[in-house]
Tab-separated table of C-alpha atoms in Angstrom:
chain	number	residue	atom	x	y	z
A	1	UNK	CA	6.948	-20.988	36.419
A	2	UNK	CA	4.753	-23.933	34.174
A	3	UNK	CA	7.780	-24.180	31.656
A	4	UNK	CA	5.384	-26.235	29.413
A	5	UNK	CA	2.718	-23.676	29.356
A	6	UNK	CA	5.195	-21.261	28.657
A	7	UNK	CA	6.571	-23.518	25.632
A	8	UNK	CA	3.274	-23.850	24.538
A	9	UNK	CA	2.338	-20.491	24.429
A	10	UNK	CA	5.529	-19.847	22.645
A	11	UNK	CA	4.528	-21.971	20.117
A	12	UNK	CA	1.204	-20.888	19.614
A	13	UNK	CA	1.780	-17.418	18.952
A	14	UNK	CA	4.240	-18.532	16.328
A	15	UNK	CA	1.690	-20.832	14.771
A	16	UNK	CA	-0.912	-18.166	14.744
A	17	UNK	CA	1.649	-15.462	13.172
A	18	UNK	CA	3.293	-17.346	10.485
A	19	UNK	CA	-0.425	-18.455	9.338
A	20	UNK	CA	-1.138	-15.390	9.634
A	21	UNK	CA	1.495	-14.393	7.225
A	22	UNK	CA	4.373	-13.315	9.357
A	23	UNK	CA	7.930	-12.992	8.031
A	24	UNK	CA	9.391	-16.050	9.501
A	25	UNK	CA	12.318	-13.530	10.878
A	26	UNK	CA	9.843	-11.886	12.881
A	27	UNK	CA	8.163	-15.453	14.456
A	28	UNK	CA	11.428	-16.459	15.450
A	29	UNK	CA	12.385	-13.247	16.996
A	30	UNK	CA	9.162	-13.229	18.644
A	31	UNK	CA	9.430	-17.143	19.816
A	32	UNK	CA	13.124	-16.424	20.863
A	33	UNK	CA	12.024	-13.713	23.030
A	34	UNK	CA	9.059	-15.380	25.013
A	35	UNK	CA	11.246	-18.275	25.717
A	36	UNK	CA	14.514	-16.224	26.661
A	37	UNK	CA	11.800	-14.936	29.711
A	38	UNK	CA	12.884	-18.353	31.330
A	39	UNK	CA	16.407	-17.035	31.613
A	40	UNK	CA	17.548	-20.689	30.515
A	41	UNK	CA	21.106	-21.715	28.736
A	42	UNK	CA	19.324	-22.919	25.372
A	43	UNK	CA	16.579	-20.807	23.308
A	44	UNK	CA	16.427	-21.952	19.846
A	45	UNK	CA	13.995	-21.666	16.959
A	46	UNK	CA	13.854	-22.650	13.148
A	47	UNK	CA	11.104	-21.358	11.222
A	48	UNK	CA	10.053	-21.846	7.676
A	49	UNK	CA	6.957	-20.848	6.082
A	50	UNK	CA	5.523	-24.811	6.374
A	51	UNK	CA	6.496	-25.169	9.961
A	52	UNK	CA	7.868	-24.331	13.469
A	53	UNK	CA	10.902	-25.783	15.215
A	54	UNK	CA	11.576	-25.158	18.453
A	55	UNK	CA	13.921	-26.330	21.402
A	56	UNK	CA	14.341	-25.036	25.374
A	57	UNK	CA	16.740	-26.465	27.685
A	58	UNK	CA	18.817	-25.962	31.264
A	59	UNK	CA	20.328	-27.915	33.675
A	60	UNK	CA	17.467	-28.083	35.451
A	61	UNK	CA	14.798	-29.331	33.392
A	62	UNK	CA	14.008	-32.176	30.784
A	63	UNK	CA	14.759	-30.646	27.402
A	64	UNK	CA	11.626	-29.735	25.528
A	65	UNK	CA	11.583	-30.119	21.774
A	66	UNK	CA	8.463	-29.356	19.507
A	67	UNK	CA	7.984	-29.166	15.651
A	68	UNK	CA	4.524	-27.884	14.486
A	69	UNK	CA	3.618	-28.301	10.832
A	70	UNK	CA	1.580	-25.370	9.648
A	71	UNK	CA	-0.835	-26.288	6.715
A	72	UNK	CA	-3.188	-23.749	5.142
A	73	UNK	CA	-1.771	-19.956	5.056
A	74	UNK	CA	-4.772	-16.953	4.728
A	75	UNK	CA	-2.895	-13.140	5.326
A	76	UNK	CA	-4.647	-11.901	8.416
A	77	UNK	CA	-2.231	-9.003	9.496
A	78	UNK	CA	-4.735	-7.813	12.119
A	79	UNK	CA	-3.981	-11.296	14.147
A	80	UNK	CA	-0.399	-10.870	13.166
A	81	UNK	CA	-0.401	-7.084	15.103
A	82	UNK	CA	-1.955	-8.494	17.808
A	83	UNK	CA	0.121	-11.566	18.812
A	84	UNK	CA	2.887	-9.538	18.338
A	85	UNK	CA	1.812	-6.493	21.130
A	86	UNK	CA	0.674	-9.538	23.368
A	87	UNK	CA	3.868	-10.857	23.434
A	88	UNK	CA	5.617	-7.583	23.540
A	89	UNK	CA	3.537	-7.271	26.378
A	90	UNK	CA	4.298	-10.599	27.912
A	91	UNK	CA	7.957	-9.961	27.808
A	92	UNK	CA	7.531	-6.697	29.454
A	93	UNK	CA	5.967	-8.648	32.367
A	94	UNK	CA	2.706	-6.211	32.343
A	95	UNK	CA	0.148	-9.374	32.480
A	96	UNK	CA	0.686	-12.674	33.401
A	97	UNK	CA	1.148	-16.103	31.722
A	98	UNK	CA	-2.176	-17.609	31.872
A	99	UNK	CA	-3.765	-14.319	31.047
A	100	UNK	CA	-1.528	-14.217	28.115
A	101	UNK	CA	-2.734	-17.361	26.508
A	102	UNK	CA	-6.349	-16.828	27.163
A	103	UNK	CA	-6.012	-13.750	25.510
A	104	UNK	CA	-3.876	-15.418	22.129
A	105	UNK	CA	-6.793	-18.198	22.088
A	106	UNK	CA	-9.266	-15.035	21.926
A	107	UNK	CA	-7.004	-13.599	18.924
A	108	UNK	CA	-6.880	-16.917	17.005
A	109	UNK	CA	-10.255	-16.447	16.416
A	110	UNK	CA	-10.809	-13.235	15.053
A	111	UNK	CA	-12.910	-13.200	12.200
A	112	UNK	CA	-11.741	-11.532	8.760
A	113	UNK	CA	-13.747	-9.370	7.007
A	114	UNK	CA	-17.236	-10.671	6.451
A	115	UNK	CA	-17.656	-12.359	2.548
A	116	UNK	CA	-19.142	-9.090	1.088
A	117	UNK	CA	-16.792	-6.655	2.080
A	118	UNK	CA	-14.081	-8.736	0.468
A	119	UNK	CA	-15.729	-9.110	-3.020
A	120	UNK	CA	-16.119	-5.134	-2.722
A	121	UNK	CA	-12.576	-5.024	-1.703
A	122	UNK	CA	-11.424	-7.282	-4.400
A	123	UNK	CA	-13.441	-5.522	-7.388
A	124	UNK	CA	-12.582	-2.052	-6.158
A	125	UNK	CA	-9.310	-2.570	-5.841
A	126	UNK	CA	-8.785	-4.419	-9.440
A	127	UNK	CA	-10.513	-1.561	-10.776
A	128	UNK	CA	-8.431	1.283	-9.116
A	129	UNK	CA	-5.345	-0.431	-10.241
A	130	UNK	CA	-6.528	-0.496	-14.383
A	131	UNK	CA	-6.158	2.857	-13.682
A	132	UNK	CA	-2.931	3.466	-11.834
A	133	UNK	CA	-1.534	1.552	-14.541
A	134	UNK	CA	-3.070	4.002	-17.236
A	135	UNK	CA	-6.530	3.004	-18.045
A	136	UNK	CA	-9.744	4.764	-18.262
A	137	UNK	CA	-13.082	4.884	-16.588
A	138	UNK	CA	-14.766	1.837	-18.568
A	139	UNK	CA	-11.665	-0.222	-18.230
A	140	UNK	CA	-11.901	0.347	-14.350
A	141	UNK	CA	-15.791	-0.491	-15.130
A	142	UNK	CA	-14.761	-3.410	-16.631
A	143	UNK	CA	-12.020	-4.578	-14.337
A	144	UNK	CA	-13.633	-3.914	-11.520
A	145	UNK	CA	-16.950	-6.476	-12.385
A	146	UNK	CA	-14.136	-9.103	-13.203
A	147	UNK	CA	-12.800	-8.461	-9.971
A	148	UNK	CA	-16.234	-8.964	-7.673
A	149	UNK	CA	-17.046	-12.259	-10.535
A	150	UNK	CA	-13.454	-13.146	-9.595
A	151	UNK	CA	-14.083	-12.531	-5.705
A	152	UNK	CA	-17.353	-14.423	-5.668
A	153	UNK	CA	-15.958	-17.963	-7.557
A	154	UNK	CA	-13.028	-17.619	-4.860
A	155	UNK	CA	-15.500	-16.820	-1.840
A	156	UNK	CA	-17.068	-20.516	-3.135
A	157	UNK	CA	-14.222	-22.581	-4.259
A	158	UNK	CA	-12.861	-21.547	-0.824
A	159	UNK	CA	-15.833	-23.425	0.196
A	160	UNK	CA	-15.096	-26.582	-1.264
A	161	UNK	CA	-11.812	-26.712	0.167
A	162	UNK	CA	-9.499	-26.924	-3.138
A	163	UNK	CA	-6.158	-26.714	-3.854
A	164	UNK	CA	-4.507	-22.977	-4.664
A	165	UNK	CA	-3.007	-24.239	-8.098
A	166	UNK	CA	-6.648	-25.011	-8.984
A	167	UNK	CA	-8.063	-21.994	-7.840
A	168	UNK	CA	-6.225	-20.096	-9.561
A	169	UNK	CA	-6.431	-21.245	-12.982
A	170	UNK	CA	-10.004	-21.306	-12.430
A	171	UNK	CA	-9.728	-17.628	-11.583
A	172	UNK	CA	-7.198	-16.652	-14.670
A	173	UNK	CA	-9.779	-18.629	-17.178
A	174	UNK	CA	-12.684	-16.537	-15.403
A	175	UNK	CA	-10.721	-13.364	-16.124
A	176	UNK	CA	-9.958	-13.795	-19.714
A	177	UNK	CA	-13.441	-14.891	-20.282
A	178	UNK	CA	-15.028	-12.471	-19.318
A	179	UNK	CA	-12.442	-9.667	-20.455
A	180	UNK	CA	-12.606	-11.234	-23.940
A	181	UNK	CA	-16.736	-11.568	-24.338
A	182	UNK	CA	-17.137	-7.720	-23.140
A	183	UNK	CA	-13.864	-6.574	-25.030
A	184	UNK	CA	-14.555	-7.767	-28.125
A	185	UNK	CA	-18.168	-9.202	-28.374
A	186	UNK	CA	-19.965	-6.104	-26.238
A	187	UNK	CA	-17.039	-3.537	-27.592
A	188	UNK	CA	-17.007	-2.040	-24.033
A	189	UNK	CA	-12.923	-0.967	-22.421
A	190	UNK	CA	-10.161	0.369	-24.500
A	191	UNK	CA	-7.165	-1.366	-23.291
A	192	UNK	CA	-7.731	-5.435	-23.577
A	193	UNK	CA	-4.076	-5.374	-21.530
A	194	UNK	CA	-5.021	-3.300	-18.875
A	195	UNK	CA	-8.000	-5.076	-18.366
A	196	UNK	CA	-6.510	-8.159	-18.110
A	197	UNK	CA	-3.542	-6.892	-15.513
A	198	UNK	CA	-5.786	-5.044	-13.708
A	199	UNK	CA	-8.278	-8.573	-12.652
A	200	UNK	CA	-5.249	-10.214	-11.927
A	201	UNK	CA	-3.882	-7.907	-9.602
A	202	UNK	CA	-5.521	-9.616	-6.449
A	203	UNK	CA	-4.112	-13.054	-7.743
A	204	UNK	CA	-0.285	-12.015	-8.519
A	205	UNK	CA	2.335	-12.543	-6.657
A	206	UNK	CA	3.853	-9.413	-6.862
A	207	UNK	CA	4.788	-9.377	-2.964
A	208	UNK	CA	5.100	-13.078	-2.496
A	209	UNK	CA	8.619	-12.888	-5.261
A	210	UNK	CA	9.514	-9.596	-3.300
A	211	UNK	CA	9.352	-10.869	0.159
A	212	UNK	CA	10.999	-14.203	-1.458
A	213	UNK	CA	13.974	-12.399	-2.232
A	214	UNK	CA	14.021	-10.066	0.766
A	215	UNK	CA	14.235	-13.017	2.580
A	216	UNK	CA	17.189	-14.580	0.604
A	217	UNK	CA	19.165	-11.380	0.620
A	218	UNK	CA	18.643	-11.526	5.525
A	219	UNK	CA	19.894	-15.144	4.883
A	220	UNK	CA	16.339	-17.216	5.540
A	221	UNK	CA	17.393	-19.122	2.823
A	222	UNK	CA	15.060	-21.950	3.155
A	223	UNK	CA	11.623	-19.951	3.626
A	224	UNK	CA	13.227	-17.229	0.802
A	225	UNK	CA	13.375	-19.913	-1.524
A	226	UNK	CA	9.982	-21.831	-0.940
A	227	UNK	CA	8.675	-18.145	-1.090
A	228	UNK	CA	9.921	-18.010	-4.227
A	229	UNK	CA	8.666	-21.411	-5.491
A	230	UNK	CA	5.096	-20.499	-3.998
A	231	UNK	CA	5.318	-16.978	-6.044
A	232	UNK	CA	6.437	-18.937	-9.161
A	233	UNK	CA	3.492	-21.606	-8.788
A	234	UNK	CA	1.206	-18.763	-8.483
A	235	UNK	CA	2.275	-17.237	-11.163
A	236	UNK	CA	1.553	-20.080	-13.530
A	237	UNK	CA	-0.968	-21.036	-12.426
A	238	UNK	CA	-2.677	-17.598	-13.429
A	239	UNK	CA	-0.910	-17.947	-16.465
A	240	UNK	CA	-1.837	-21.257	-17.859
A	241	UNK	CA	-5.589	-19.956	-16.605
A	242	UNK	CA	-5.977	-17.148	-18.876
A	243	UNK	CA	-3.079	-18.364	-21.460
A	244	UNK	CA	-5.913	-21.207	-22.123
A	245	UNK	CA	-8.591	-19.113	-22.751
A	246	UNK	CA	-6.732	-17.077	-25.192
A	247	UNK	CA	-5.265	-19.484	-27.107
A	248	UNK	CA	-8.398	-20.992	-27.606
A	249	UNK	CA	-10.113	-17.798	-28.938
A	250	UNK	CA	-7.794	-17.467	-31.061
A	251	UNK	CA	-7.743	-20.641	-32.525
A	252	UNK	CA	-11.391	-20.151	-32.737
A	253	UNK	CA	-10.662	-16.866	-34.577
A	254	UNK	CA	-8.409	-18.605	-37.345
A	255	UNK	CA	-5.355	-18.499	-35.161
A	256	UNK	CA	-5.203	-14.345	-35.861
A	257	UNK	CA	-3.196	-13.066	-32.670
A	258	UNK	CA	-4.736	-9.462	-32.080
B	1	UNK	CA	-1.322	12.019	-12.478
B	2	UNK	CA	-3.554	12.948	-9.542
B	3	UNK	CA	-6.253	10.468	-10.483
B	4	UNK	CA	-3.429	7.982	-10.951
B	5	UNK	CA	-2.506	9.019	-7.450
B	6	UNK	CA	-6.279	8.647	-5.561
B	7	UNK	CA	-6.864	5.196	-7.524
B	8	UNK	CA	-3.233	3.775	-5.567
B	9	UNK	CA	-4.316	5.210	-2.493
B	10	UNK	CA	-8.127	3.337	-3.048
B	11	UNK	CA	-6.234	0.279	-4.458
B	12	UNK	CA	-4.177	-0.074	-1.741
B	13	UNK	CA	-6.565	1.155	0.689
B	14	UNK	CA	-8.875	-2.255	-1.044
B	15	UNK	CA	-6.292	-4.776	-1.259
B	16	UNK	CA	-5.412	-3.967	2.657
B	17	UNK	CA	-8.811	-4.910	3.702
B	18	UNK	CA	-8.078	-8.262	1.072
B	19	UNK	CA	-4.908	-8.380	3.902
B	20	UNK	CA	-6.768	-8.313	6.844
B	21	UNK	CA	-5.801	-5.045	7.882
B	22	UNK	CA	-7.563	-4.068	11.095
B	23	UNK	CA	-9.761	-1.302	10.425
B	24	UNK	CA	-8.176	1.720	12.631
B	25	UNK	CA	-4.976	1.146	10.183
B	26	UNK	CA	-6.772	0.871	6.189
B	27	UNK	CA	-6.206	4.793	6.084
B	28	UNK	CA	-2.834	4.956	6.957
B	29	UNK	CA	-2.254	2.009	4.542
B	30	UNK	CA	-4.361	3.875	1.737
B	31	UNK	CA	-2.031	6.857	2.145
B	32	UNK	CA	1.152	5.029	2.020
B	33	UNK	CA	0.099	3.546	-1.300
B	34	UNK	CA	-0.721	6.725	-2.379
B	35	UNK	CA	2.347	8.337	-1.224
B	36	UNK	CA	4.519	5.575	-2.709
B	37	UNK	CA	3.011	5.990	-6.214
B	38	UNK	CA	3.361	9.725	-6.302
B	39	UNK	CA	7.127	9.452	-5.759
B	40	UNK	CA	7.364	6.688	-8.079
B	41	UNK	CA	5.611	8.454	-11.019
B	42	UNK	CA	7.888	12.141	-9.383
B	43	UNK	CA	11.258	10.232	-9.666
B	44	UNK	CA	10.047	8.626	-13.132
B	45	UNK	CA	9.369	11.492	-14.983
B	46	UNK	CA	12.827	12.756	-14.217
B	47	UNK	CA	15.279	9.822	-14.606
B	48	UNK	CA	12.937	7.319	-16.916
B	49	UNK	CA	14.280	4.061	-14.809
B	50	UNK	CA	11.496	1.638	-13.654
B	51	UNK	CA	13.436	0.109	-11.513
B	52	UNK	CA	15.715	2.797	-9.757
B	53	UNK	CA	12.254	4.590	-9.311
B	54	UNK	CA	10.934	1.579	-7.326
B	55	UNK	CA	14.410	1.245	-5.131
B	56	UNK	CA	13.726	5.436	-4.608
B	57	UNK	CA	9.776	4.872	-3.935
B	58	UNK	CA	10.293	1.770	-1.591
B	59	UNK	CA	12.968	3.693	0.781
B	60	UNK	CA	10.733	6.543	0.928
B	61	UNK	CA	7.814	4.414	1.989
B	62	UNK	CA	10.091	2.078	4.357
B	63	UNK	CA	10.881	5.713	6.279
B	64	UNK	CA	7.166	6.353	6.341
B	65	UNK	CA	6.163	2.771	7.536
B	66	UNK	CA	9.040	2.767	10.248
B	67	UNK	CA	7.987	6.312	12.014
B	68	UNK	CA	4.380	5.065	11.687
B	69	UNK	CA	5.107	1.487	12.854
B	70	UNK	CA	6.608	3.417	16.216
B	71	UNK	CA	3.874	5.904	16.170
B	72	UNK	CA	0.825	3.606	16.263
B	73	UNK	CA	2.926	0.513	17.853
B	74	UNK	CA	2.169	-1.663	15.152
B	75	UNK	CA	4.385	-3.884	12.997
B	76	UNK	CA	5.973	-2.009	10.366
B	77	UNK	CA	4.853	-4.864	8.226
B	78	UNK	CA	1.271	-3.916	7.759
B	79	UNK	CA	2.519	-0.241	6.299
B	80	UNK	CA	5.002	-1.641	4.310
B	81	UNK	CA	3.047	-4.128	2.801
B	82	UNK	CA	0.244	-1.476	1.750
B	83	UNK	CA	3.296	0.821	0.444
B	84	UNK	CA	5.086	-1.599	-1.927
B	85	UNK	CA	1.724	-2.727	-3.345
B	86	UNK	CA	1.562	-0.387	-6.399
B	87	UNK	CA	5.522	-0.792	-7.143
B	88	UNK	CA	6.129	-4.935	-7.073
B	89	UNK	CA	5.980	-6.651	-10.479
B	90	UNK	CA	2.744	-9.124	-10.100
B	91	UNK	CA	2.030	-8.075	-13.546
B	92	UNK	CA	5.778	-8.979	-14.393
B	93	UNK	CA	5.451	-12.532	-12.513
B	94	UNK	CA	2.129	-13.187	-14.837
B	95	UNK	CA	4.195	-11.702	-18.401
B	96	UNK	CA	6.899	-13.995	-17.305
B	97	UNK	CA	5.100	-17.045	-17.222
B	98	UNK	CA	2.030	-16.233	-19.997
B	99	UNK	CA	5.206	-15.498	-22.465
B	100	UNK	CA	6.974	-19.442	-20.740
B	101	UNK	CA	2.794	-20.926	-21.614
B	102	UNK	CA	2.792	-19.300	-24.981
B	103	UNK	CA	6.504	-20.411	-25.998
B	104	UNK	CA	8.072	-17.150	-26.474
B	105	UNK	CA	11.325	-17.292	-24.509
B	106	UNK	CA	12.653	-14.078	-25.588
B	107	UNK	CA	10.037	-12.186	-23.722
B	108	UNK	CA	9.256	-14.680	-20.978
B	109	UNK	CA	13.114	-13.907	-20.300
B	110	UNK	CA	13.045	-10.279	-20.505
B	111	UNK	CA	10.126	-10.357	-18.143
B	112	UNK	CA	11.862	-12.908	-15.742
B	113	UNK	CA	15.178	-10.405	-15.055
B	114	UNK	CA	12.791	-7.807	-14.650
B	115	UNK	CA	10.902	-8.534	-12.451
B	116	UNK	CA	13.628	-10.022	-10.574
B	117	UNK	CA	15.703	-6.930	-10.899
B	118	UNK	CA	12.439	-4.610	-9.452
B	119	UNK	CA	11.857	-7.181	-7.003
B	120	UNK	CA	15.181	-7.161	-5.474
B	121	UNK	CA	15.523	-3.063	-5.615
B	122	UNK	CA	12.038	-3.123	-2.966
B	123	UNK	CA	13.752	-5.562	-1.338
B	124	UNK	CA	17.380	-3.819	-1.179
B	125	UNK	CA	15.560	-0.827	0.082
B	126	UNK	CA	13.238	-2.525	2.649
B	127	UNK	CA	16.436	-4.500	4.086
B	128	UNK	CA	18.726	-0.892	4.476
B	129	UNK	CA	15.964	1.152	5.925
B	130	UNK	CA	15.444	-1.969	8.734
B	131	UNK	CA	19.147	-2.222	9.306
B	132	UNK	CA	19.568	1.616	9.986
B	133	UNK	CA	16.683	1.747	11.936
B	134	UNK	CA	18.061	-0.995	13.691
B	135	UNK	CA	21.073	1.188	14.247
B	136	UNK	CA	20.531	4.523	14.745
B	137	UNK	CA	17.319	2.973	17.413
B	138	UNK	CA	18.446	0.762	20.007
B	139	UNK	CA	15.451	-1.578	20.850
């Protein structure tokens, strides 16, 4: 057996996973068990959420060592799924190396949703949230146009290739704009909260700082903790977005808090 | 309560699609959400505990996501992900750090071991439903 190709197809279905959004348990489980197929003495990978480490070695072979750095992160689940059953099937022996890495190169490159469907995706689901969280029809109105103006300045910033800190105070200023010219300048919505929690729903990391300590409690202490970092970034950088805007109101108002 | 109920399921059904989701799946993750929020507002109502309803709501949903992980050989991931989504404390995360921005510690703080405390009750549950699965199914 090409123990190289099999290394590198190791390595690129972790790569392709943990951008993917993979718990980094499950991409070294998954790693572990495409490289244990070799039957060799030493198996052993490290995974964080920024990068891959991984080593194989026997008697009988030149010790292979790799690192991959993983840069930008977009949550693609679908890709996730389906590295994962290729693998499964892999180690099962039902289809052959080289089949198996023509088929991951295939599954690198499925396409997300198209632009549109996201923006929908995005509004409708700010919008159904105002109201799980006890709001009424013209709050989920509201929310949900915040949510497809909120979509659409992503969609673009995206675009220009711009840092996530910066996106997302961009984003949290959009919100409270917007919530704060049709709350209290059109008089439309009931619940300037709800509103507000509602449009930020697609930006919060709600499962990021639950994930984060999941992760901390299995012992992945280094990715549980830069999970945690990421979530708290995230976090204030939404803040410090709309906390701007609503200072700033307002001040303009005379510095009356409402 | 039932229109609280449809808008989790559509929520989560919308921010799975945000996820990538493949499309055979959004359903299942829709109804999870839905499911989810229903036992979170059930065991609410009776015991008044945010965060012991989220620890009841996430092991119900981590049962749910494990049978349908097997069922439609998926990772139990994309379920679980879908299920937790009405319960974690984004909004908490945001309070936490608008209250830090704004200079009022008392809440920022109050917000902080909150959401912590919710946090780690999903997380509690998610890690004992995996670790009996784990033992009661020998993979």
């Amino acid at each position: 057996m090409d123990h190289k190709k099999l290394f590198n197809y190791a390595i690129l279905t972790g790569e392709i996973m943990l951008r993917s959004g993979a718990e980094t348990s499950r991409v070294e489980d998954t790693i572990n068990r495409i490289l244990a197929t070799t039957k060799f003495t030493t198996v052993e990978s490290f995974v964080t959420p920024t990068g891959i480490f991984a080593t194989l070695d026997d008697d009988t072979i030149d010790m292979i060592s790799f690192v991959k750095r993983v840069h930008r992160r977009e949550i693609h689940l679908n890709r996730v799924a389906m590295a994962n059953d290729l693998s499964r099937r892999f180690c099962a022996g039902v289809i052959e190396l080289e089949d198996a890495y023509n088929q991951l190169e295939a599954i690198k490159d499925v396409p997300s949703y198209p632009n549109w469907i996201m923006v929908l995706a995005k509004g409708i689901g700010a919008g159904s949230f105002a109201v799980v969280f006890g709001g009424d029809v013209i709050d989920m109105c509201v929310t949900m146009i915040i949510g497809f103006a909120l979509a659409m300045i992503q969609v673009f910033l995206r675009k220009l290739d711009t840092l996530k800190f910066f996106e997302d105070i961009i984003g949290g200023s959009l919100i409270a704009t917007i919530a704060i010219v049709s709350f209290y300048y059109l008089k439309i919505g009931s619940n300037f909260d709800l509103i507000v929690i509602g449009s930020i729903m697609p930006l919060v990391p709600g499962v990021a700082i639950t994930n984060a300590i999941r992760d901390i409690i299995q012992g992945d202490f280094i990715s549980g903790m830069s999970r945690a970092a990421d979530a708290f970034i995230i976090a204030a950088s939404v803040a410090v977005g709309v906390g701007s805007i609503l200072k700033l109101f307002y001040l303009y108002l005379g510095g009356a808090p409402i | 309560m039932i229109i609280e109920v449809l808008a989790a399921f559509v929520g989560t059904l919308a921010f799975s699609v945000f996820y990538n989701v493949s499309k055979r799946e959004l359903l299942f993750c829709g109804t999870v959400g839905g499911i989810s929020w229903t036992v979170y507002l059930f065991v609410n109502a009776f015991i008044h505990d945010s965060i012991f309803s989220c620890f009841f709501a996430a092991i119900v949903i981590s049962v749910i996501s494990h049978i349908l992980s097997r069922v439609r050989k998926n990772p139990v991931t994309i379920y679980q992900i879908g299920g937790i989504f009405p319960l974690v404390p984004g909004a908490g995360m945001y309070k936490t750090l608008y209250y830090i921005v704004n200079e009022d510690y008392t809440l920022s703080t109050y917000y902080l071991y909150e959401s912590l405390q919710i946090a780690g009750g999903i997380a509690v549950a998610m890690i004992l439903i995996a670790s009996l699965n784990n033992l009661l199914i020998k993979r």
